[in-house]
Short mmCIF file of C-alpha atoms (C1' of nucleotides) in Angstrom, two decimals:
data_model
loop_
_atom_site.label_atom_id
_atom_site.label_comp_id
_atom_site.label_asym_id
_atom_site.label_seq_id
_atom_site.Cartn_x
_atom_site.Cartn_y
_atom_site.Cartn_z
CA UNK A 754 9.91 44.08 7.99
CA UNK A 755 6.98 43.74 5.64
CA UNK A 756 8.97 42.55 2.57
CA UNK A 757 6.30 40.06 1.44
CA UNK A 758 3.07 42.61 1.86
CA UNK A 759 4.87 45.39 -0.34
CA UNK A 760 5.85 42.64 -2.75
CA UNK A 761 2.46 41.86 -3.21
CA UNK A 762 1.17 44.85 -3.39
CA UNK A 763 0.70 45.58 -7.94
CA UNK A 764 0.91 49.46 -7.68
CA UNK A 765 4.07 51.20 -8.75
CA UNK A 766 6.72 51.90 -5.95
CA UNK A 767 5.54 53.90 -2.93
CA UNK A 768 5.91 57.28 -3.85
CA UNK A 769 7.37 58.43 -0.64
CA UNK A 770 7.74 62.09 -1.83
CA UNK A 771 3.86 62.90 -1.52
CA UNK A 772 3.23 60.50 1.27
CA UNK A 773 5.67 63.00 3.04
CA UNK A 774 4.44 66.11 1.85
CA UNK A 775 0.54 65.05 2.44
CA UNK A 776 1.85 64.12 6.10
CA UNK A 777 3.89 67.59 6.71
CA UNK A 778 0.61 69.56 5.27
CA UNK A 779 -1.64 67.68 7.66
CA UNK A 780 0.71 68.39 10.96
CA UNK A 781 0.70 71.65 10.18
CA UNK A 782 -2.81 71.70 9.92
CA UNK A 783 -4.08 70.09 12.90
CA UNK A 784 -0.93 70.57 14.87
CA UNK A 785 0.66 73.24 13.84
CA UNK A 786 4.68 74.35 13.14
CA UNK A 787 6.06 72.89 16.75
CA UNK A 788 4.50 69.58 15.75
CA UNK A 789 6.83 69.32 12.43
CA UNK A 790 10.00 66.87 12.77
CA UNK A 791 11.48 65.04 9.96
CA UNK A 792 11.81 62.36 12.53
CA UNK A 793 8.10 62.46 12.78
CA UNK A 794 7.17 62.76 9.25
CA UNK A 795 9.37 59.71 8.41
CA UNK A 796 7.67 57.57 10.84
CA UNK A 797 4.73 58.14 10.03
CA UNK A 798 4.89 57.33 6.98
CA UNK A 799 7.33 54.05 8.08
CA UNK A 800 10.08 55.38 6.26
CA UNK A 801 13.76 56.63 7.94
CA UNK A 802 15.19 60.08 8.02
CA UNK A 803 16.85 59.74 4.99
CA UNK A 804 13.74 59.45 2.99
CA UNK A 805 13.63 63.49 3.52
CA UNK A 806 17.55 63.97 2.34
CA UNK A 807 16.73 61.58 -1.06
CA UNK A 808 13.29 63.12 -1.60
CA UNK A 809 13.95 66.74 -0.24
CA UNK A 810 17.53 67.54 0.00
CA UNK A 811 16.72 69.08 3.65
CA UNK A 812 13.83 70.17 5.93
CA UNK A 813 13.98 73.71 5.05
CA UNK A 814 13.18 72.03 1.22
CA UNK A 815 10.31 70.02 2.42
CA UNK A 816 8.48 72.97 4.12
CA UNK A 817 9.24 74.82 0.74
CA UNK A 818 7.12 72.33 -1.31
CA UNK A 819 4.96 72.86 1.28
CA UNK A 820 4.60 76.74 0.68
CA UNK A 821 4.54 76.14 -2.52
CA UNK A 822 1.60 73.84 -2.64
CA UNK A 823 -0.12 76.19 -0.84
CA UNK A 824 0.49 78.98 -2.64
CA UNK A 825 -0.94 76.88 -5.76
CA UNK A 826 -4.72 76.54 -3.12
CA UNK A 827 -4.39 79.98 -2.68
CA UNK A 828 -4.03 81.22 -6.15
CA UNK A 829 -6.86 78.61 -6.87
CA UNK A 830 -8.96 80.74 -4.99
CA UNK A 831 -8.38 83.95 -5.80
CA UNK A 832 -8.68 82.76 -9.77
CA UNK A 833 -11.77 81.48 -8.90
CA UNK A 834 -13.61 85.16 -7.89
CA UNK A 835 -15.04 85.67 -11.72
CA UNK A 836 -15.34 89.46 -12.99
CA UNK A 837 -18.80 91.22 -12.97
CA UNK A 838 -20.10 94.58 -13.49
CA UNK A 839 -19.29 95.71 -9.68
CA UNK A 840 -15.34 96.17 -9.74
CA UNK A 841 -15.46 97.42 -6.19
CA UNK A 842 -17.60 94.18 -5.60
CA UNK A 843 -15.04 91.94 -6.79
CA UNK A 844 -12.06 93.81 -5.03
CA UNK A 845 -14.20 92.88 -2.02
CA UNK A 846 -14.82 88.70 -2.92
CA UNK A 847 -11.04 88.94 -3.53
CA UNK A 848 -9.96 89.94 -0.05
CA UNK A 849 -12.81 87.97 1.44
CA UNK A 850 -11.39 84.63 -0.34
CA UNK A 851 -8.20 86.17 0.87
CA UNK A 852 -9.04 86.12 4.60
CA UNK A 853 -10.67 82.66 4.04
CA UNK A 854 -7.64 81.22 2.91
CA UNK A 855 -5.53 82.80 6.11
CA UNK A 856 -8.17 81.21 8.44
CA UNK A 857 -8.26 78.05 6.76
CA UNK A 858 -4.64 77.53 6.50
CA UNK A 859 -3.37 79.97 9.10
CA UNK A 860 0.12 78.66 9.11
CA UNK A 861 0.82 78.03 5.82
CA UNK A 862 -0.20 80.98 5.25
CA UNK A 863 2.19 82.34 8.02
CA UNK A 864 5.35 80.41 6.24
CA UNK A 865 4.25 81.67 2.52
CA UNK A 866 4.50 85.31 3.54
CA UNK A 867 7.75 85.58 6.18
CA UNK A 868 5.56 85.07 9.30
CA UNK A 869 7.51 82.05 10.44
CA UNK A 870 10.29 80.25 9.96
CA UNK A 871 9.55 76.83 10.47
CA UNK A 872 12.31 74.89 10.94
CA UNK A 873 14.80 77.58 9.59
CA UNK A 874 13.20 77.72 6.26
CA UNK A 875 13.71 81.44 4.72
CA UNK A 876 11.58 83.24 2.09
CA UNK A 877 14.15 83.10 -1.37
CA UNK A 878 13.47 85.61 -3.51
CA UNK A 879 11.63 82.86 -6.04
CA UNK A 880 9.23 82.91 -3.08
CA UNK A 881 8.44 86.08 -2.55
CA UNK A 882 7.88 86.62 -6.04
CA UNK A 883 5.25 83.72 -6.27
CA UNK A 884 4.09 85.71 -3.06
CA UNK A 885 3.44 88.82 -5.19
CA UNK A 886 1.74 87.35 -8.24
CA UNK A 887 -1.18 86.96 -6.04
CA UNK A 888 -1.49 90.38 -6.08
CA UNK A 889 -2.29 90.82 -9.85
CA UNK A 890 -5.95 89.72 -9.64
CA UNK A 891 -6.77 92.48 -7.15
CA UNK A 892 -4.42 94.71 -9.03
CA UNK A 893 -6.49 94.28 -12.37
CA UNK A 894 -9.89 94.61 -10.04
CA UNK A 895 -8.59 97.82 -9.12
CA UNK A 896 -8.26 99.27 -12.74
CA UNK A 897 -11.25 97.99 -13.43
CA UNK A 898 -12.39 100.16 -10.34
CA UNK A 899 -11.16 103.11 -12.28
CA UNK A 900 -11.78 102.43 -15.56
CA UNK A 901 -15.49 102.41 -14.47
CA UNK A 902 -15.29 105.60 -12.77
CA UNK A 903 -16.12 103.79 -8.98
CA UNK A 904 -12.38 105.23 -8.52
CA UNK A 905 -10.28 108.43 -9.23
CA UNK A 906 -9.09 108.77 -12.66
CA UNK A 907 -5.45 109.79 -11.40
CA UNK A 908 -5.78 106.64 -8.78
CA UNK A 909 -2.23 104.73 -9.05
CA UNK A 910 -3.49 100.88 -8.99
CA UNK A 911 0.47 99.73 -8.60
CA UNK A 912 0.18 101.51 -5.22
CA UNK A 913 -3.22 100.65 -4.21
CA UNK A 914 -2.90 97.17 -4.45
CA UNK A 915 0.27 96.99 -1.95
CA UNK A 916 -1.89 99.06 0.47
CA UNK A 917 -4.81 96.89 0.06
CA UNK A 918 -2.00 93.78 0.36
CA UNK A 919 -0.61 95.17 3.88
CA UNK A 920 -4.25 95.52 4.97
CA UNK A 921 -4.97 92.37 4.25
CA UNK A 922 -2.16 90.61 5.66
CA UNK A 923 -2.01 92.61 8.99
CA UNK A 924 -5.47 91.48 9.90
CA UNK A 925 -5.03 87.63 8.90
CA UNK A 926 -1.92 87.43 11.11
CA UNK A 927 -3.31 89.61 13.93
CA UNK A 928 -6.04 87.96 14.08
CA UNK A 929 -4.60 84.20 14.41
CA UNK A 930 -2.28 85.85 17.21
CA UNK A 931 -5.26 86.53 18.62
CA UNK A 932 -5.13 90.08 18.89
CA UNK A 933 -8.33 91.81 17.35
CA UNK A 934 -10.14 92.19 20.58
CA UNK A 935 -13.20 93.59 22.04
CA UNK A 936 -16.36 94.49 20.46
CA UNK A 937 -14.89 94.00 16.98
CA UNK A 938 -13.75 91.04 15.59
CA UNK A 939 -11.79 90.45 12.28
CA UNK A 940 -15.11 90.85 10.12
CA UNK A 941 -15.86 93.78 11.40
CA UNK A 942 -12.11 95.29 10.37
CA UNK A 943 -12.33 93.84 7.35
CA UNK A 944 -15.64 95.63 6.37
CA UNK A 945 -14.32 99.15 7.60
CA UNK A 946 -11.33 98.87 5.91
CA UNK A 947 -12.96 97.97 2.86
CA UNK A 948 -15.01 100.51 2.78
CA UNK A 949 -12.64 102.99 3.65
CA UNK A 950 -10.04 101.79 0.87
CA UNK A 951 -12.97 102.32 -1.72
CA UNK A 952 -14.05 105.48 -0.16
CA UNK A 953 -10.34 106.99 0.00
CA UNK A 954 -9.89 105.82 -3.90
CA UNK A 955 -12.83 108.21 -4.85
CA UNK A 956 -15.90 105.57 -4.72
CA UNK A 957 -19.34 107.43 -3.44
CA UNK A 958 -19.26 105.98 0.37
CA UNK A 959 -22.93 105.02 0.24
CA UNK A 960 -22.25 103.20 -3.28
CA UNK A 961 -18.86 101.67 -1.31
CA UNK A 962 -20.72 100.36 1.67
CA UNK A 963 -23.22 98.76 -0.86
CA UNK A 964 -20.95 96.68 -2.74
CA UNK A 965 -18.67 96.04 0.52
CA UNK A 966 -21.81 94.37 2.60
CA UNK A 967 -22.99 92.61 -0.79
CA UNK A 968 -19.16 90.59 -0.94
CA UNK A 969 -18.99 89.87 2.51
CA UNK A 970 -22.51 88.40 3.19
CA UNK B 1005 39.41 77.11 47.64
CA UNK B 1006 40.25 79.70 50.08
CA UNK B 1007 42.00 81.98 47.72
CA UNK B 1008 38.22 83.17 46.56
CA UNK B 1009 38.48 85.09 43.67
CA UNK B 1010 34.79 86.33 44.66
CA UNK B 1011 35.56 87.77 47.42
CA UNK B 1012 38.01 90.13 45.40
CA UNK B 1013 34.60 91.88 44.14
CA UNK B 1014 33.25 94.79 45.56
CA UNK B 1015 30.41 95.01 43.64
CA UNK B 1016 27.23 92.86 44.76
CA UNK B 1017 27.06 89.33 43.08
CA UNK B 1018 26.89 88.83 39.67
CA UNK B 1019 22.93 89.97 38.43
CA UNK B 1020 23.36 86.70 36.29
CA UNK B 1021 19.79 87.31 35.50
CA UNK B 1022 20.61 91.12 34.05
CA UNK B 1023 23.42 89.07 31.81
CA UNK B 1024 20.97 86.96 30.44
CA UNK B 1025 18.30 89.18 29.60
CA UNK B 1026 20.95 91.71 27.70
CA UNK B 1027 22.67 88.79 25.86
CA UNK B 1028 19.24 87.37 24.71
CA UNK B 1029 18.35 91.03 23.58
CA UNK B 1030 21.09 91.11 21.78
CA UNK B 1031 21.58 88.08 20.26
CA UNK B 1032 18.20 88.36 18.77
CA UNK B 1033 18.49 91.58 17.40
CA UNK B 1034 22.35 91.23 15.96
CA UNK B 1035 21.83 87.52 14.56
CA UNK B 1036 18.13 86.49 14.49
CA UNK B 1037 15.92 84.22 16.31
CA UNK B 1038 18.09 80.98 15.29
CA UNK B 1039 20.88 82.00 17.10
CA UNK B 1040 19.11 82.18 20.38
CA UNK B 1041 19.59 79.31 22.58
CA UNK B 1042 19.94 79.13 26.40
CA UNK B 1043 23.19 77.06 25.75
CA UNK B 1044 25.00 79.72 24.09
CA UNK B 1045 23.23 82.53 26.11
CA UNK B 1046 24.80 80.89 29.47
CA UNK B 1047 27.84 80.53 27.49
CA UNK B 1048 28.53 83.92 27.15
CA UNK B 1049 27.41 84.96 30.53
CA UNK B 1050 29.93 82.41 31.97
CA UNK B 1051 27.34 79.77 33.69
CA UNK B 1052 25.70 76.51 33.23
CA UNK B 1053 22.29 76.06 32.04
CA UNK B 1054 20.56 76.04 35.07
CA UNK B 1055 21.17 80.00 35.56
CA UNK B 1056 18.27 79.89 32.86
CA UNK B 1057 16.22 77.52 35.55
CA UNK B 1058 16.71 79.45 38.08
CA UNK B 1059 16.24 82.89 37.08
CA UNK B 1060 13.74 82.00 34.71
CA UNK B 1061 12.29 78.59 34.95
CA UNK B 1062 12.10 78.34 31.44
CA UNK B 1063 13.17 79.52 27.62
CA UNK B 1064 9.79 80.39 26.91
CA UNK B 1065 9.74 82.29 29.77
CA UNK B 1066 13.02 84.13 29.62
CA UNK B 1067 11.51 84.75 25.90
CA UNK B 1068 8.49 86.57 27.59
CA UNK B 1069 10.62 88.89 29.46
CA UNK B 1070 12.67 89.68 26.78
CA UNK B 1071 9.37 90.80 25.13
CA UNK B 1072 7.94 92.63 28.13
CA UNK B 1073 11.06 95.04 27.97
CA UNK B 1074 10.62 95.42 24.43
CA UNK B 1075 7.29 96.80 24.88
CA UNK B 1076 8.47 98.87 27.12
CA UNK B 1077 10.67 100.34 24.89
CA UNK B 1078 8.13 100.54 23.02
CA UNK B 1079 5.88 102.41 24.91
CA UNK B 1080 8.53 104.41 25.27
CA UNK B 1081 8.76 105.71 22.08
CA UNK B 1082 4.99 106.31 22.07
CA UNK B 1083 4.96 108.19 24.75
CA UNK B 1084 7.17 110.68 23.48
CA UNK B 1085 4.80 111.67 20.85
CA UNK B 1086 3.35 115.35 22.00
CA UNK B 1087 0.03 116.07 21.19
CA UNK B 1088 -0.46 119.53 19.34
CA UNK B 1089 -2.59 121.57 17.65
CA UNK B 1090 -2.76 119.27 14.75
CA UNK B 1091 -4.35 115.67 15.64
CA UNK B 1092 -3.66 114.39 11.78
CA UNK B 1093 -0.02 115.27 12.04
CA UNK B 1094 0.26 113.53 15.78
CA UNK B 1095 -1.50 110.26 14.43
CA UNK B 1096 1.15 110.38 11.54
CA UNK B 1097 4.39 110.68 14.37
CA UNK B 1098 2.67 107.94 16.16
CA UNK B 1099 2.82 105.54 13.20
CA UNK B 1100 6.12 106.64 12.65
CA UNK B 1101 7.95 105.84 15.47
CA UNK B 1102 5.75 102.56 15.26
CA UNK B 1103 7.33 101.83 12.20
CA UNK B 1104 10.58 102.87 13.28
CA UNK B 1105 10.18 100.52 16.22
CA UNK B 1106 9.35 97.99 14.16
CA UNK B 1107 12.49 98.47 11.84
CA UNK B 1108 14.93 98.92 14.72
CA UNK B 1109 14.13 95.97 16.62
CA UNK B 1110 11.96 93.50 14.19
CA UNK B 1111 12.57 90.41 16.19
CA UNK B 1112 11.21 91.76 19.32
CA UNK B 1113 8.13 93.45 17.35
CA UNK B 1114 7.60 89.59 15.62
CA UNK B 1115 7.52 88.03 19.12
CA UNK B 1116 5.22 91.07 20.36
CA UNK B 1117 2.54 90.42 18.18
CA UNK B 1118 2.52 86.21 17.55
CA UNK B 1119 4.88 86.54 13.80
CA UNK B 1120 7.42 84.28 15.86
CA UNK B 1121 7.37 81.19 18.42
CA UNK B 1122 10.96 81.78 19.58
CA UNK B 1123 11.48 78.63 21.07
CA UNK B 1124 7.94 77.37 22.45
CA UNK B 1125 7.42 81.41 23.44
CA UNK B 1126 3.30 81.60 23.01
CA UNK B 1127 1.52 85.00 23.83
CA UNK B 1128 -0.47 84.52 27.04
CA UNK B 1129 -4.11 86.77 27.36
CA UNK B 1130 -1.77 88.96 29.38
CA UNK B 1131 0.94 89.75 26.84
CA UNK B 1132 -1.85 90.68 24.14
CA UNK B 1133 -3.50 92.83 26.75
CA UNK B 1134 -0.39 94.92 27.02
CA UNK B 1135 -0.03 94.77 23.66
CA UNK B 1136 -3.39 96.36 23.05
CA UNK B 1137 -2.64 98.86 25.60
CA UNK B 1138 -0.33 100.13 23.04
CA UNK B 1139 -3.87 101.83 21.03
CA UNK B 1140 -4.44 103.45 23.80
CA UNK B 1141 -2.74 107.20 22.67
CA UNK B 1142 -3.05 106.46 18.96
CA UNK B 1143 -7.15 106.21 19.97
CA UNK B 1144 -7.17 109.43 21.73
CA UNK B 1145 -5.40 111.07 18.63
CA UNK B 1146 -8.15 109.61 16.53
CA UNK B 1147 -10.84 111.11 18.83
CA UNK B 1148 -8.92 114.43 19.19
CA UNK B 1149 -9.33 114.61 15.04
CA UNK B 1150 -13.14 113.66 15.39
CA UNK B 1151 -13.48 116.70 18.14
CA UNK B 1152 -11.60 118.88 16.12
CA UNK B 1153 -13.81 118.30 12.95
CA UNK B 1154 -10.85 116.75 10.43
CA UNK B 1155 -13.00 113.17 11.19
CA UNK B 1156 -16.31 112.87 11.01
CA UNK B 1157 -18.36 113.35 13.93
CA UNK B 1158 -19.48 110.25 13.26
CA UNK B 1159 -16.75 108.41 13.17
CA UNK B 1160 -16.04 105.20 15.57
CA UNK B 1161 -12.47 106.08 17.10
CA UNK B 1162 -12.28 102.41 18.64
CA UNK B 1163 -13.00 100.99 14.82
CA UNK B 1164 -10.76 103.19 13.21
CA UNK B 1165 -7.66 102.29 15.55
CA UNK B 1166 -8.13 99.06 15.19
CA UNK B 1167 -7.98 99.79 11.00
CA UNK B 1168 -4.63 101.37 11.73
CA UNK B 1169 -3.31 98.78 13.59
CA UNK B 1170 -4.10 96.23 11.25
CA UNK B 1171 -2.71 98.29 8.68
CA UNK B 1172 0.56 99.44 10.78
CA UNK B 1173 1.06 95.88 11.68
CA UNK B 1174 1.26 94.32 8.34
CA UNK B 1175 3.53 97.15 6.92
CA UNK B 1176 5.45 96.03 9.47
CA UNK B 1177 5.82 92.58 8.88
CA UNK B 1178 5.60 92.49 4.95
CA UNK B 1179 8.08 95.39 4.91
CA UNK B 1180 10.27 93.05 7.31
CA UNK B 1181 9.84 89.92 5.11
CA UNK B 1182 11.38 91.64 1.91
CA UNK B 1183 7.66 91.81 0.31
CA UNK B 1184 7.21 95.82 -0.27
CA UNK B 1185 9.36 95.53 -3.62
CA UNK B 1186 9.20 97.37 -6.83
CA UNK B 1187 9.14 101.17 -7.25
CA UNK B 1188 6.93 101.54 -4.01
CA UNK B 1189 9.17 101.21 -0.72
CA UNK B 1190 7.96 100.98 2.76
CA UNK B 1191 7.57 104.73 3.24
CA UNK B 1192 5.53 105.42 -0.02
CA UNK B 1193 2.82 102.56 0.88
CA UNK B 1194 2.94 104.18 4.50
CA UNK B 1195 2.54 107.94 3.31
CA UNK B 1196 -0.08 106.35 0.93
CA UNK B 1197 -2.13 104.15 3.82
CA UNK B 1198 -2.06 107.52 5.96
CA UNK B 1199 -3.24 110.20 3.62
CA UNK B 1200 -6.20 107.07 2.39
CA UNK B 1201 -7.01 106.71 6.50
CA UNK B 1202 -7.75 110.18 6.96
CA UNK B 1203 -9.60 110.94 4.02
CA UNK B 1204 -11.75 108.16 4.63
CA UNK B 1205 -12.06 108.77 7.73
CA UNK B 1206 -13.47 112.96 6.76
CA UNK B 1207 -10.67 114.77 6.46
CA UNK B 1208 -10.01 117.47 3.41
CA UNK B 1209 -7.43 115.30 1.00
CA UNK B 1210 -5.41 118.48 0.77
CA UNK B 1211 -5.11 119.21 4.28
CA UNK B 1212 -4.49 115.38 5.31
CA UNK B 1213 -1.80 114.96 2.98
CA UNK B 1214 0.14 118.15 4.04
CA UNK B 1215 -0.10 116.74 7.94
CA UNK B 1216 1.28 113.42 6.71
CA UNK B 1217 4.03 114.81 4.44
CA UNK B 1218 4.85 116.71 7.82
CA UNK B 1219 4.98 113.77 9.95
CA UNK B 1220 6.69 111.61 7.92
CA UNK B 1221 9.18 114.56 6.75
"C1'" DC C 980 30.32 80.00 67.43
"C1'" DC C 981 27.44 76.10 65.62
"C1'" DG C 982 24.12 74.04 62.80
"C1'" DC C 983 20.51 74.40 59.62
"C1'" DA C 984 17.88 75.75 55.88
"C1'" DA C 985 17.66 77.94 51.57
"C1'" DT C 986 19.60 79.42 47.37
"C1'" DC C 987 22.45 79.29 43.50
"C1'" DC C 988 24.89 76.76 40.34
"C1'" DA C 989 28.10 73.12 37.87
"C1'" DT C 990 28.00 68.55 36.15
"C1'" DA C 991 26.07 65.12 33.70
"C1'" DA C 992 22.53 62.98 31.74
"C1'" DC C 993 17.91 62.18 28.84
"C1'" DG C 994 15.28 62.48 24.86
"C1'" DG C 995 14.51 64.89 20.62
"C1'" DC C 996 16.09 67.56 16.80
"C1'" DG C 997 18.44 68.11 11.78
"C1'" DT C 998 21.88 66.09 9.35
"C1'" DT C 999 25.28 62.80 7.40
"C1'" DA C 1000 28.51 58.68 6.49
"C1'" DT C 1001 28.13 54.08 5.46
"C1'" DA C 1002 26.48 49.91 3.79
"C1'" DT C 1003 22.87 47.34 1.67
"C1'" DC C 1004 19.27 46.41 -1.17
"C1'" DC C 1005 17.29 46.18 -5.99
"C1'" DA C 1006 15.89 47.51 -10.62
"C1'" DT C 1007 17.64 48.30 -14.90
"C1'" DA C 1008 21.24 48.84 -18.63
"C1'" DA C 1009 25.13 46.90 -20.98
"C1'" DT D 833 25.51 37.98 -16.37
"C1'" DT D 834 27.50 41.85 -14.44
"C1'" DA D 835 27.68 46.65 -13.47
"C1'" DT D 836 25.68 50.87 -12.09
"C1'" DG D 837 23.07 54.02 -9.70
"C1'" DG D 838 19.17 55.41 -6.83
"C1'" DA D 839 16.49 54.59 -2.58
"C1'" DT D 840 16.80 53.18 1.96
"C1'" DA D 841 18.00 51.49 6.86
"C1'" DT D 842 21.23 51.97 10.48
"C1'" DA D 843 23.90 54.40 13.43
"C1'" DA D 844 26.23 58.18 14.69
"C1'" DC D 845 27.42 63.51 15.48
"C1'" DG D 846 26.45 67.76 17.47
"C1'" DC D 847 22.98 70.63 18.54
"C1'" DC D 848 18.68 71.73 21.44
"C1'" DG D 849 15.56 72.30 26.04
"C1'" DT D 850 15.18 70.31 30.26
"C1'" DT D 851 16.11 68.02 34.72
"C1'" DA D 852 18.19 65.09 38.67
"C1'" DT D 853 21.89 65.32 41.63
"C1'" DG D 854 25.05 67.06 44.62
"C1'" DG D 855 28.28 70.65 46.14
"C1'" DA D 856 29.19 75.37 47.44
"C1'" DT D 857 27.70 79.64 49.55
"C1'" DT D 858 24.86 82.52 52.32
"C1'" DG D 859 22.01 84.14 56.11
"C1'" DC D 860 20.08 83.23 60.45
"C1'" DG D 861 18.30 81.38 64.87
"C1'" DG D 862 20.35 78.83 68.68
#
DNA sequence: CCGCAATCCATAACGGCGTTATATCCATAA
DNA sequence: TTATGGATATAACGCCGTTATGGATTGCGG
């Protein structure tokens, strides 16, 4: 084909691998999972199907690299809520970069935590671990919640966080299918469930509501 | 071919459509979304692929009334919840036999509430509609604990059940995608979301964790 | 009874999918 | 220079959902 233009071309050989991976990220993106095809990838990026078996090993692989680049975004975010002197405050930046993430990347999100299979790709148990590291920032907030009195002094942080983690993660994918209806949206949920995790750990409700409405604005 | 075998049969012609729907029902919950296909689904009814046309004009579509009688079944098990003389303990059944739905039949409960494509399947206004009429007795428990005093008087029974289903849905799907690990199981986090809902929501913490120990029990 | 329309269904095909066997480039090491 | 090994293009295999075609069966009005 083009023999002569790639010749001329001084940078080092086309690194196929992240021309591929940049291309499956933005499908999912814009199209979503029923728009990603190795076939499609590949000609995209004016490569054949083998570039996927050489670079990836399978499709199932690819959409792992995938995952896992987005679990590195998502961690970015969540390391970038910085501690103050409102623990409850921070517990609620945390789960509000947590939704933002889910909206902004609804199906990767939806592949890094079992929602969808994509192409048979299943969760390994590597994965799921990555999965749960993002839950020792919030986990830490939460001692920090009861360190400073906000929460119960016999409050059990290991089994907080997983209750805070199943809140969180049943309204990002219920509300991408769609299915927070009626007068309140996901926002709303998110605030009363915020407020009612702090108020169940022991915070004064008033005090909860406070720091709740001053992380979400 | 006079010697018709059919005509052998005294039963009414073959309810090809029946066949398919139980073979698709049970293919997906004995080996998984992957396995269903409306090649091997006709294959093991005995026809061709255009029984799928015909009876359902699509896979999507055969898909969607695969779901329809899950929820169903479903409501089914919903329904069977008797109200007593104890609103906190009925709430807790009803989130029981949600769970247990969920755990008996997770690949119907994914394509319920938009965790799986199945084949093109996408919920329609309609399907989350009847999905949502699924709040419909959990919400009258909720208001049956605000008139009985355990909730606040003030409390917003259409917020609150939404809370629960976010919260019911994600143990659900985190529980199904092998993330609940470590010393806390499914059960603990759901005893633990529970007893937190109620006392948030006004109820003694004594009292609300005896009705959930009793409804989980 | 005949003929006609409608319905169901089997066959075969189309295009797309993931995957793989094979052969060919081409850069680098010996 | 030759040899070696990795990346790639080509073509094929067996799946998939879907559809065009035509044959069989059924029910019904004449």
């Amino acid at each position: 084909m083009l023999w002569s233009v790639s010749s001329r071309s001084q940078e080092p050989a086309s690194p196929v691998r992240r021309l591929l991976l940049d291309e499956a990220a933005r499908v999912l993106a814009e199209e979503g999972p029923a728009a990603l095809s190795a076939r499609r990838l590949v000609k995209a990026v004016g490569a054949s199907t083998m570039a996927v078996y050489t670079h990836f090993g399978s499709m199932p692989a690819l959409v792992r690299e995938v995952m896992r680049e987005g679990v590195e975004r998502f961690l970015g975010r969540v390391d970038a809520v910085a501690p103050g002197t409102d623990p409850v405050l921070e517990l609620t930046e945390l789960c509000r970069v947590y939704q933002e993430f889910a909206r902004a990347e609804p199906d990767v999100y939806a592949v890094m935590f079992g929602g969808s299979t994509l192409a048979g790709f299943e969760l390994t148990q590597g994965d799921r671990q990555m999965g749960v590291a993002l839950l020792r920032h919030p986990r830490d907030a939460i001692r920090r919640c009861i360190a400073s009195g906000r929460f119960r002094a016999d409050a059990d942080a290991d089994l907080l966080v997983r209750q805070l983690f199943v809140q969180m993660h049943g309204l990002a994918q219920l509300a991408h299918a769609g299915y927070i209806l009626g007068i309140y949206g996901p926002d709303d949920v998110l605030a009363g469930l915020l407020r009612d995790f702090a108020v169940a750990a022991g915070d004064d409700p008033e005090r909860a509501a406070r720091s709740v409405r001053s992380g979400l604005g």
